Amino acid sequence: MPTPRPAQANATTPSSKSSNATAKATAKEHFAELSHEPPITAPAHSWFTSPVRSHAYGHGRELPLHLIQLILEYLDDAADLARVTRTSRLFYYMTLPHLYEEVTLRTYADIRYVNGRPTGYGSGSPFAMGLNTLVSRNFTDYVQTFRVIGEWREHDVDDYTKGRVPDNSMVLQIAMRAALDKMKNLKTFAWELNTKPLQTVYEGLMQKSSLTTLILRFPARRIPRPTAIVPPLPNLTTLVCYDIDPLSSPDNISLLLLASKKLENLKMHFNPRMRETGEESIQLSTYFGRCLAANYSLNLRRFALYNMLTRYQGEGYERLLDNEVLEEVTMINCGGSSDPMTVFLDDTWRLNPNQPVPENLKMLRADSVEPEQIATLNKFHGLERVYLVNKSNASKINSAAQTPTSPTATTTPNLNGHNTSSAAVTPRSVTESECKSVAGDVLASIQSNHQTMRHLLLLDHWILSDDVLFKLCQKLPRLEQLGFACQVPHMESLRHIISLVPNLWALRLLVGSGSAFQAHIDVLDMDMQKFAFATELWRPEYRKIKYLGLGNKALKLGDVVWPQGKGKARADGDGQGGSPFSRSIIELRRGPFRKMEYVDPKSLSWIEIWGMDSTEFEAKFP
């Protein structure tokens, strides 16, 4: 225990009377000056109970607590928070709640080594020691997000075949329950281990009235395991379940879906193995049977579904979701008739005449477009965000056919001898005629019914002509983010198109494999590409563009640099054909240019036309 600072003596000696008068005057001025500052409201006991030292007395003034709190809010790295916590007693008590606000414990299948020694050398593994800290210390009052993730090494797995849970897995459940019981303010709990939680853990969660988010990962190994019915969580608003495999003994969430009346966000991810092998093992009644029996429609605002493969089992499922409440839908690797392994089950949904119409839908994200989806788009208004996810090159078409010059055309144009053979992969490639017809119908629906569009990401094999782009931007003046594929852009036409969308600040030029644009880019190196765009994007039409994507590259745009000397360069005179690729370097150097730098596209995931363009699953809602 630190020794308190000694109190100053009040008694004086005759030899110090003159000096005391001076000291009193100085102290009076000092306290008068301090009286005009906000008082420090740190608890008095904190100076003597903290395990770390205090600030040196007399070497400086303390910052007001509200300023310290504001500074600490910008720290999001656990290592930085831990170092600040050990700085002083004041920082200890102000930073400790932030340090333990989000706790993640990760376990590994194999022992990891640092400098030749295993992690946790001299004690237990970091996972075990972290769990021990939560159980034995009083830090759990600060925990609001608790996540366990990784590969738990189960010993004696054969015990499952003999009808009992292995001891080390059972001890894990008991320790987790002890930690959860001490978390009074828990809001988010994520179980992402390769083994399931047992009823012991679920009972602990049931007692958490503050719990609003639950993330569950189910095991993929097909061994007999105890199956639990997830209990009701009345205040739950977000539920994420992934790696669901009906043959790997997943827990039953049907009661949870029925009893969680405040549930707004639901994401379900099925194991992709079932779609890859065409295995019909998913029964929707297992998950939504209680809701259908009670005639209850889930009041979801956001619904995401991955890798679902099941047949339409009769009427009633169109009423499963309240379509007047639904605002965001994500469908990844669900449906699509291009795969012969799944077409028999997917067709049962397409032939269903009772397709629901989400009247208030604001966001649609999908990796395929079907005629039935286009028909649904024509039945309502008000979409604001559409993200058509681009798959890997193996599943894209081989040709670079243009879409129709008029987006309202629905007839199949002549192919003029173009190669329409399918790629030698599974699923089959989409033909040119199908691409043109689907692209034209989608763009026609968006322009006629959804002029409120703010984010639009199209497929990279829909090569749009200048006429189509002009009509698209003319009908959608509210666009803020746009991603599309085109031929080699004509700069004069591109300026005219960009001027139609004054709010646009993020632009992606998608480049399909084997397209003419791709061949043109391959000729130029990165420095030449950067120079060509720098000498074009200084123009006032692009003043609001902050980020530009070019294929698998991305540029961050800065300020315009004007040359010193005789005035500004001409704004016209684009050279041959209006393309910066064809103008001479000497002519380009005479004019202004815009600062720009290459950035990693992964760092732009916060921009939706980059972040949403992925089929990878994330166990969270954006």
XYZ file of C-alpha atoms in Angstrom:
622
model
C 0.000 0.000 0.000
C 1.522 3.382 -0.958
C 2.409 5.650 1.939
C 0.233 8.816 2.091
C 1.929 12.116 1.540
C 2.873 13.572 5.026
C 0.805 16.483 6.261
C 2.602 19.799 6.633
C 3.227 21.005 10.205
C 1.233 23.908 11.573
C 3.595 24.879 14.413
C 6.206 27.605 13.861
C 9.450 28.524 15.629
C 10.639 32.036 16.539
C 13.388 31.911 13.958
C 10.877 31.374 11.143
C 8.297 34.121 11.836
C 9.533 36.426 9.055
C 9.680 33.627 6.504
C 6.193 32.432 7.471
C 4.679 35.787 6.545
C 6.161 35.561 3.083
C 5.014 31.954 2.723
C 1.460 32.859 3.744
C 1.305 35.635 1.157
C 2.585 33.303 -1.542
C 0.102 30.596 -0.561
C -2.740 33.104 -0.592
C -1.906 34.134 -4.169
C -1.558 30.475 -5.198
C -4.984 29.458 -3.839
C -6.589 32.562 -5.346
C -5.267 31.548 -8.732
C -6.481 27.963 -8.356
C -9.968 29.090 -7.353
C -10.665 30.240 -10.904
C -10.022 26.780 -12.384
C -12.476 23.841 -12.559
C -12.008 21.627 -9.498
C -10.564 18.128 -9.832
C -13.284 15.703 -8.852
C -11.245 12.523 -8.607
C -12.198 10.429 -5.564
C -9.954 11.152 -2.591
C -9.418 7.464 -1.828
C -7.949 6.905 -5.279
C -4.659 8.495 -4.278
C -4.039 5.819 -1.688
C -5.636 2.677 -3.116
C -4.245 2.571 -6.654
C -1.433 0.059 -7.266
C 0.504 2.613 -9.336
C 2.291 5.790 -8.344
C 0.788 9.270 -8.292
C 1.944 12.383 -10.127
C 4.891 14.155 -8.561
C 3.628 16.870 -6.213
C 4.432 20.409 -7.219
C 5.808 19.581 -10.681
C 2.702 20.613 -12.638
C -1.026 21.055 -12.602
C -3.582 18.354 -13.304
C -5.652 18.666 -16.453
C -9.410 18.930 -15.897
C -10.967 15.509 -15.788
C -13.283 16.167 -18.720
C -10.271 16.904 -20.948
C -8.515 13.732 -19.821
C -11.674 11.770 -20.528
C -11.875 13.280 -24.018
C -8.255 12.306 -24.749
C -8.759 8.750 -23.534
C -11.744 8.272 -25.825
C -9.379 8.342 -28.810
C -7.414 5.340 -27.543
C -8.729 2.127 -29.074
C -5.682 -0.150 -28.900
C -5.587 -2.462 -25.884
C -1.802 -2.158 -25.538
C -1.988 1.644 -25.473
C -4.761 1.546 -22.896
C -2.761 -0.842 -20.723
C 0.288 1.449 -20.813
C -1.773 4.524 -19.970
C -3.384 2.641 -17.078
C 0.053 2.140 -15.509
C 1.006 5.808 -15.887
C -0.488 7.225 -12.689
C -3.202 6.668 -10.130
C -5.517 9.133 -11.799
C -5.117 7.473 -15.208
C -5.512 4.079 -13.585
C -9.017 4.836 -12.370
C -10.035 6.720 -15.505
C -8.636 4.210 -18.042
C -9.433 0.915 -16.336
C -13.124 0.939 -17.417
C -12.058 1.506 -21.040
C -9.430 -1.223 -20.863
C -11.945 -3.880 -19.823
C -14.928 -2.549 -21.760
C -14.228 -4.999 -24.606
C -12.553 -8.309 -23.720
C -11.506 -10.877 -26.340
C -9.922 -14.195 -25.353
C -8.386 -16.202 -28.193
C -7.243 -19.801 -28.038
C -5.158 -21.719 -30.581
C -5.033 -25.355 -31.594
C -1.235 -25.446 -31.228
C 1.146 -23.861 -28.747
C 2.669 -20.646 -30.068
C 6.263 -19.681 -29.287
C 7.831 -16.275 -28.698
C 11.642 -16.095 -28.608
C 11.814 -19.872 -28.291
C 9.450 -20.056 -25.330
C 5.784 -20.978 -25.401
C 3.327 -18.186 -24.703
C 2.327 -18.285 -21.060
C 5.700 -19.743 -20.043
C 5.751 -20.128 -16.253
C 1.945 -20.114 -15.896
C -1.009 -21.096 -18.057
C -1.972 -20.215 -21.603
C -3.030 -16.590 -22.243
C -6.608 -17.803 -22.766
C -6.685 -19.615 -19.417
C -4.981 -16.771 -17.538
C -7.352 -14.216 -19.024
C -10.340 -16.290 -17.989
C -8.838 -16.689 -14.533
C -8.472 -12.905 -14.225
C -12.134 -12.384 -15.070
C -13.224 -14.938 -12.481
C -10.883 -13.980 -9.634
C -10.673 -10.166 -9.970
C -13.256 -7.401 -9.848
C -12.730 -6.085 -13.376
C -15.829 -7.807 -14.752
C -18.060 -4.903 -13.702
C -16.574 -2.927 -16.603
C -17.035 -5.620 -19.276
C -19.669 -4.759 -21.889
C -18.434 -6.918 -24.787
C -17.097 -10.403 -24.136
C -15.816 -12.592 -26.951
C -14.133 -15.997 -26.956
C -12.724 -17.142 -30.279
C -10.406 -19.778 -31.705
C -9.805 -23.491 -31.709
C -10.391 -25.143 -28.346
C -8.359 -28.319 -27.962
C -10.844 -30.925 -26.829
C -9.286 -33.949 -25.140
C -10.949 -37.347 -24.994
C -13.345 -36.565 -27.850
C -14.337 -40.230 -27.824
C -16.234 -39.478 -24.630
C -18.971 -37.946 -26.793
C -19.549 -41.306 -28.431
C -19.921 -42.832 -24.962
C -22.580 -40.323 -23.938
C -20.704 -37.788 -21.850
C -18.914 -34.460 -22.279
C -15.088 -34.513 -21.957
C -13.804 -33.108 -18.692
C -11.770 -30.235 -20.151
C -14.780 -29.024 -22.149
C -16.980 -29.246 -19.091
C -14.480 -27.277 -17.018
C -14.467 -24.626 -19.742
C -18.251 -24.299 -19.477
C -18.073 -23.942 -15.684
C -15.359 -21.270 -15.864
C -17.283 -19.366 -18.540
C -20.423 -19.459 -16.423
C -18.488 -18.124 -13.413
C -17.128 -15.230 -15.508
C -20.534 -14.419 -17.001
C -22.191 -14.334 -13.581
C -19.848 -11.507 -12.555
C -20.492 -9.371 -15.672
C -23.300 -7.114 -14.499
C -23.253 -4.793 -17.528
C -22.720 -7.294 -20.344
C -24.265 -6.116 -23.642
C -22.553 -8.289 -26.281
C -21.494 -11.918 -25.993
C -19.766 -13.841 -28.795
C -19.032 -17.564 -28.584
C -16.789 -18.315 -31.566
C -14.987 -21.448 -30.450
C -15.034 -24.693 -32.419
C -16.985 -26.345 -29.603
C -20.526 -25.510 -28.535
C -21.702 -23.764 -25.389
C -23.726 -26.015 -23.123
C -26.908 -25.318 -21.192
C -24.794 -24.021 -18.295
C -23.646 -21.031 -20.367
C -27.100 -20.379 -21.825
C -28.603 -20.242 -18.340
C -26.040 -17.629 -17.383
C -26.941 -15.540 -20.433
C -30.627 -15.792 -19.610
C -29.972 -13.849 -16.404
C -28.390 -10.915 -18.286
C -31.160 -8.397 -18.819
C -28.641 -6.001 -20.400
C -27.611 -8.454 -23.176
C -28.582 -7.084 -26.607
C -26.204 -8.892 -29.021
C -25.494 -12.617 -29.245
C -23.043 -14.240 -31.700
C -22.881 -18.037 -31.905
C -20.533 -20.221 -33.922
C -21.602 -23.848 -34.258
C -19.150 -26.754 -34.659
C -18.444 -28.298 -38.039
C -17.262 -31.747 -36.850
C -19.889 -34.434 -37.150
C -19.646 -36.077 -33.765
C -22.516 -36.608 -31.319
C -22.897 -33.643 -28.984
C -25.556 -32.542 -26.514
C -28.093 -30.220 -28.147
C -29.542 -27.336 -26.162
C -32.581 -25.166 -26.740
C -31.340 -21.584 -26.595
C -33.504 -19.871 -23.945
C -35.402 -16.623 -24.540
C -33.482 -13.348 -24.238
C -36.192 -10.674 -24.057
C -33.937 -7.665 -24.731
C -31.958 -9.211 -27.586
C -31.767 -6.975 -30.683
C -29.009 -8.667 -32.742
C -28.468 -12.383 -33.370
C -25.689 -13.846 -35.523
C -25.401 -17.614 -36.044
C -22.779 -19.047 -38.383
C -21.248 -22.322 -39.540
C -24.666 -23.946 -39.166
C -24.587 -27.602 -40.222
C -27.739 -29.616 -39.472
C -25.696 -32.837 -39.267
C -23.253 -31.437 -36.663
C -25.765 -31.119 -33.797
C -26.354 -27.336 -33.757
C -28.398 -25.872 -30.950
C -32.069 -25.030 -31.437
C -32.694 -21.283 -31.831
C -36.416 -21.504 -32.656
C -37.550 -20.553 -29.142
C -35.077 -17.669 -29.086
C -36.485 -16.299 -32.354
C -40.054 -16.575 -31.122
C -39.511 -15.048 -27.671
C -37.119 -12.216 -28.630
C -39.731 -9.631 -29.541
C -37.132 -6.837 -29.758
C -34.988 -8.663 -32.326
C -34.116 -6.306 -35.198
C -31.013 -7.822 -36.815
C -30.653 -11.469 -37.841
C -27.737 -13.008 -39.745
C -27.643 -16.731 -40.509
C -24.652 -18.396 -42.166
C -24.881 -22.035 -43.229
C -21.846 -24.192 -43.879
C -20.983 -23.772 -47.605
C -20.286 -27.493 -47.895
C -23.992 -28.214 -48.423
C -24.268 -26.046 -51.530
C -20.976 -27.370 -52.889
C -22.183 -30.973 -52.687
C -25.887 -30.320 -53.298
C -26.803 -31.866 -49.935
C -30.406 -31.289 -48.922
C -30.160 -31.351 -45.148
C -31.562 -27.951 -44.103
C -35.146 -27.842 -42.848
C -36.409 -24.303 -42.247
C -38.996 -25.582 -39.810
C -36.153 -26.418 -37.428
C -35.381 -22.715 -37.063
C -38.673 -20.970 -37.796
C -41.223 -23.671 -36.986
C -42.293 -22.114 -33.678
C -42.812 -18.726 -35.335
C -44.948 -20.250 -38.093
C -46.998 -22.255 -35.590
C -47.651 -19.120 -33.537
C -48.395 -17.092 -36.704
C -45.670 -14.654 -35.639
C -43.785 -12.480 -38.136
C -40.283 -11.436 -37.170
C -40.012 -7.651 -36.909
C -36.557 -7.501 -38.469
C -34.983 -4.356 -39.859
C -31.902 -6.144 -41.235
C -31.799 -9.733 -42.471
C -28.733 -11.489 -43.910
C -28.564 -15.039 -45.265
C -25.502 -16.976 -46.471
C -25.250 -20.333 -48.295
C -28.835 -21.441 -47.778
C -29.860 -24.593 -49.664
C -33.360 -25.865 -48.974
C -36.608 -26.332 -50.818
C -39.735 -24.243 -50.446
C -41.819 -26.290 -48.056
C -45.247 -24.792 -48.628
C -47.204 -21.683 -47.904
C -46.538 -19.581 -44.852
C -42.887 -18.707 -45.229
C -43.717 -15.533 -47.155
C -45.257 -14.261 -43.888
C -42.188 -15.104 -41.808
C -40.831 -11.537 -42.015
C -42.801 -8.362 -41.522
C -42.194 -6.751 -44.918
C -43.432 -3.385 -43.703
C -40.536 -3.207 -41.229
C -37.736 -4.822 -43.264
C -35.172 -2.244 -44.462
C -31.966 -4.140 -45.368
C -31.529 -7.537 -47.052
C -28.297 -9.428 -47.792
C -28.369 -12.650 -49.826
C -24.985 -14.243 -50.542
C -24.734 -17.600 -52.347
C -28.462 -18.221 -51.953
C -30.423 -19.290 -55.011
C -29.266 -18.730 -58.572
C -29.928 -21.298 -61.287
C -26.388 -21.371 -62.683
C -25.280 -24.325 -60.561
C -26.752 -27.685 -61.677
C -26.026 -29.146 -58.230
C -28.588 -26.844 -56.581
C -31.011 -25.884 -59.342
C -33.707 -28.390 -58.317
C -34.038 -26.869 -54.846
C -33.553 -23.259 -55.919
C -36.327 -23.549 -58.514
C -38.881 -24.337 -55.802
C -38.443 -20.783 -54.512
C -38.508 -19.116 -57.927
C -41.740 -20.882 -58.889
C -43.475 -19.661 -55.727
C -46.189 -17.207 -56.866
C -46.443 -15.486 -53.452
C -43.232 -13.495 -53.608
C -43.240 -10.925 -50.770
C -42.776 -7.231 -51.545
C -40.679 -5.332 -48.970
C -42.341 -1.954 -49.341
C -39.859 -0.032 -47.164
C -36.634 -1.713 -48.281
C -33.653 0.687 -48.310
C -30.665 -1.596 -48.934
C -30.170 -4.657 -51.131
C -26.935 -6.638 -51.272
C -26.653 -9.764 -53.411
C -24.148 -11.683 -55.517
C -26.621 -12.663 -58.242
C -29.621 -11.127 -59.948
C -32.625 -13.204 -60.993
C -35.673 -12.176 -63.061
C -37.866 -12.684 -59.991
C -35.798 -10.169 -58.057
C -36.164 -7.635 -60.860
C -39.941 -8.143 -60.833
C -39.945 -7.418 -57.101
C -37.897 -4.237 -57.619
C -40.610 -2.973 -59.960
C -43.303 -3.291 -57.268
C -42.029 -0.746 -54.732
C -40.103 2.529 -54.522
C -37.434 4.121 -52.362
C -34.295 1.967 -52.528
C -31.255 3.958 -51.424
C -28.376 1.463 -51.583
C -27.728 -1.428 -53.973
C -24.545 -3.516 -53.825
C -24.131 -6.251 -56.427
C -21.179 -8.252 -55.141
C -18.579 -9.280 -57.701
C -17.534 -12.903 -57.344
C -14.168 -14.398 -58.222
C -13.046 -14.438 -61.827
C -13.835 -18.158 -62.069
C -17.566 -17.486 -61.970
C -17.644 -14.464 -64.257
C -18.411 -14.401 -67.940
C -15.544 -14.523 -70.427
C -16.731 -11.800 -72.789
C -16.803 -8.061 -72.342
C -20.121 -7.472 -74.050
C -21.720 -4.081 -73.676
C -25.142 -3.629 -72.211
C -27.844 -2.231 -74.481
C -27.542 1.444 -75.362
C -31.006 1.946 -73.903
C -31.476 0.554 -70.401
C -35.148 -0.107 -71.078
C -34.425 -2.664 -73.763
C -35.339 -6.174 -72.724
C -34.846 -8.009 -75.991
C -31.781 -10.128 -76.649
C -29.381 -8.296 -78.998
C -27.435 -9.982 -81.774
C -24.099 -11.342 -80.666
C -22.419 -10.777 -84.025
C -20.311 -13.866 -83.759
C -18.887 -13.225 -80.289
C -17.726 -16.257 -78.354
C -20.415 -17.234 -75.815
C -18.974 -20.515 -74.616
C -19.134 -21.183 -70.885
C -16.065 -21.179 -68.747
C -14.667 -24.527 -67.788
C -15.673 -24.101 -64.175
C -18.693 -24.824 -62.032
C -21.092 -23.071 -61.904
C -21.500 -22.258 -65.587
C -20.778 -18.802 -66.976
C -23.545 -16.375 -67.852
C -23.913 -15.816 -71.601
C -23.670 -12.409 -73.251
C -27.356 -12.300 -74.075
C -28.341 -13.080 -70.480
C -25.950 -10.441 -69.210
C -27.367 -7.770 -71.517
C -30.968 -8.603 -70.739
C -30.537 -8.744 -66.965
C -28.386 -5.595 -66.845
C -30.883 -3.646 -68.940
C -33.818 -4.730 -66.754
C -32.006 -3.867 -63.509
C -30.970 -0.419 -64.709
C -34.461 0.256 -66.064
C -36.032 -0.679 -62.721
C -33.606 1.490 -60.754
C -34.126 4.516 -62.972
C -37.911 4.303 -62.940
C -38.651 3.252 -59.331
C -35.637 4.092 -57.202
C -34.475 7.607 -57.994
C -33.609 8.003 -54.300
C -30.448 5.921 -54.870
C -27.343 7.103 -52.970
C -24.996 4.071 -53.280
C -24.865 1.944 -56.407
C -22.376 -0.864 -57.082
C -22.861 -2.815 -60.322
C -21.231 -5.991 -61.605
C -17.879 -5.678 -63.343
C -19.028 -7.677 -66.404
C -21.790 -5.180 -67.143
C -19.800 -2.952 -69.517
C -21.861 0.248 -69.674
C -21.779 2.587 -72.651
C -21.555 6.362 -72.328
C -25.234 6.700 -73.249
C -26.307 4.303 -70.494
C -24.113 6.077 -67.920
C -25.494 9.460 -68.933
C -29.105 8.351 -68.512
C -28.308 6.554 -65.267
C -26.694 9.596 -63.611
C -29.367 11.883 -65.014
C -32.081 9.850 -63.285
C -30.115 9.395 -60.030
C -28.869 12.869 -59.032
C -28.492 11.908 -55.341
C -25.669 9.412 -55.927
C -22.816 9.668 -53.426
C -20.967 6.423 -54.226
C -20.897 4.745 -57.634
C -19.126 1.681 -59.006
C -19.482 0.565 -62.623
C -17.585 -0.982 -65.534
C -17.096 0.716 -68.886
C -14.873 0.775 -71.932
C -11.774 2.997 -71.974
C -13.305 6.196 -70.562
C -13.527 9.221 -72.833
C -12.608 12.090 -70.516
C -14.963 14.637 -72.003
C -17.899 12.250 -71.652
C -16.827 11.272 -68.139
C -16.746 14.928 -67.073
C -20.250 15.433 -68.400
C -21.503 12.325 -66.584
C -19.876 13.280 -63.269
C -21.358 16.773 -63.433
C -24.852 15.216 -63.257
C -24.215 13.835 -59.739
C -22.975 16.788 -57.638
C -22.890 14.775 -54.373
C -20.625 12.002 -55.698
C -17.426 11.613 -53.622
C -16.429 7.936 -54.141
C -16.072 6.471 -57.650
C -14.980 2.979 -58.710
C -14.142 2.100 -62.295
C -14.524 -1.671 -62.299
C -12.232 -3.522 -64.672
C -13.335 -6.978 -65.754
C -10.796 -9.626 -66.600
C -10.126 -9.733 -70.341
C -11.854 -6.408 -71.069
C -10.485 -3.737 -73.390
C -9.997 -1.428 -70.416
C -7.874 -4.066 -68.689
C -5.658 -4.397 -71.770
C -5.263 -0.621 -71.934
C -4.275 -0.409 -68.261
C -1.724 -3.200 -68.561
C 0.206 -1.152 -71.116
C 0.802 1.702 -68.650
C 2.767 1.407 -65.436
C 1.427 2.744 -62.134
C 3.318 6.046 -62.342
C 1.951 6.764 -65.816
C -1.591 5.915 -64.686
C -1.228 8.234 -61.722
C 0.133 11.013 -63.909
C -2.661 10.622 -66.463
C -5.388 10.926 -63.843
C -3.604 13.709 -61.949
C -3.645 15.888 -65.051
C -7.359 15.226 -65.612
C -8.961 15.209 -62.170
C -7.984 18.794 -61.319
C -11.019 20.034 -63.260
C -13.977 21.512 -61.342
C -16.270 18.627 -62.370
C -14.249 16.312 -60.084
C -13.834 18.684 -57.144
C -15.938 16.560 -54.768
C -14.394 13.217 -55.733
C -12.215 12.105 -52.803
C -11.564 8.435 -53.658
C -11.140 6.810 -57.056
C -10.928 3.079 -57.745
C -9.333 1.669 -60.870
C -9.667 -2.094 -61.016
C -7.854 -3.538 -58.009
C -6.164 -0.220 -57.209
C -7.428 2.786 -55.295
C -6.408 6.441 -55.228
C -6.957 9.048 -52.547
C -7.352 12.477 -54.138
C -5.992 15.651 -52.583
C -5.783 19.344 -53.447
C -5.181 20.894 -56.855
C -1.663 22.228 -57.466
C -1.483 25.214 -59.803
C 1.789 25.869 -61.652
C 3.708 29.034 -60.975
C 4.227 31.378 -63.890
C 1.916 32.739 -66.510
C -1.579 32.107 -65.226
C -3.539 28.877 -65.334
C -3.584 26.269 -68.048
C -6.482 25.942 -70.422
C -9.458 23.944 -69.188
C -10.178 22.728 -72.688
C -7.983 21.241 -75.382
C -8.016 17.629 -74.327
C -5.783 16.576 -77.162
C -6.574 13.642 -79.363
C -9.970 12.217 -78.523
C -10.124 13.893 -75.101
C -8.214 11.103 -73.324
C -5.237 11.910 -71.058
C -3.631 8.678 -72.260
C -3.242 10.179 -75.739
C -2.018 13.698 -74.894
C 1.665 14.539 -74.887
C 3.467 14.712 -71.567
C 4.855 18.150 -72.382
C 1.354 19.524 -72.920
C 0.065 17.937 -69.749
C 2.879 19.368 -67.637
C 1.865 22.898 -68.606
C -1.446 22.626 -66.841
C -2.423 22.100 -63.191
C -2.654 18.685 -61.610
C -4.232 17.111 -58.558
C -2.383 15.524 -55.702
C -3.131 11.823 -55.250
C -1.655 8.743 -53.684
C -2.193 5.017 -54.008
C -3.884 3.423 -50.998
C -4.660 -0.164 -50.117
C -8.262 -0.934 -51.160
C -8.642 -2.930 -47.930
C -8.160 0.290 -45.959
C -11.256 1.686 -47.697
C -13.619 -0.916 -46.285
C -15.449 1.887 -44.451
C -16.597 3.100 -47.873
C -19.511 0.869 -48.800
C -18.751 0.335 -52.504
C -15.478 -1.235 -51.365
C -16.476 -2.773 -48.044
C -19.700 -4.353 -49.316
C -18.047 -5.831 -52.408
C -17.083 -9.105 -50.769
C -18.613 -12.524 -50.268
C -16.581 -13.126 -47.118
C -18.627 -13.599 -43.982
C -18.191 -11.295 -40.997
C -19.757 -12.151 -37.660
C -21.148 -8.652 -37.160
C -23.492 -6.135 -38.655
C -21.912 -3.095 -40.323
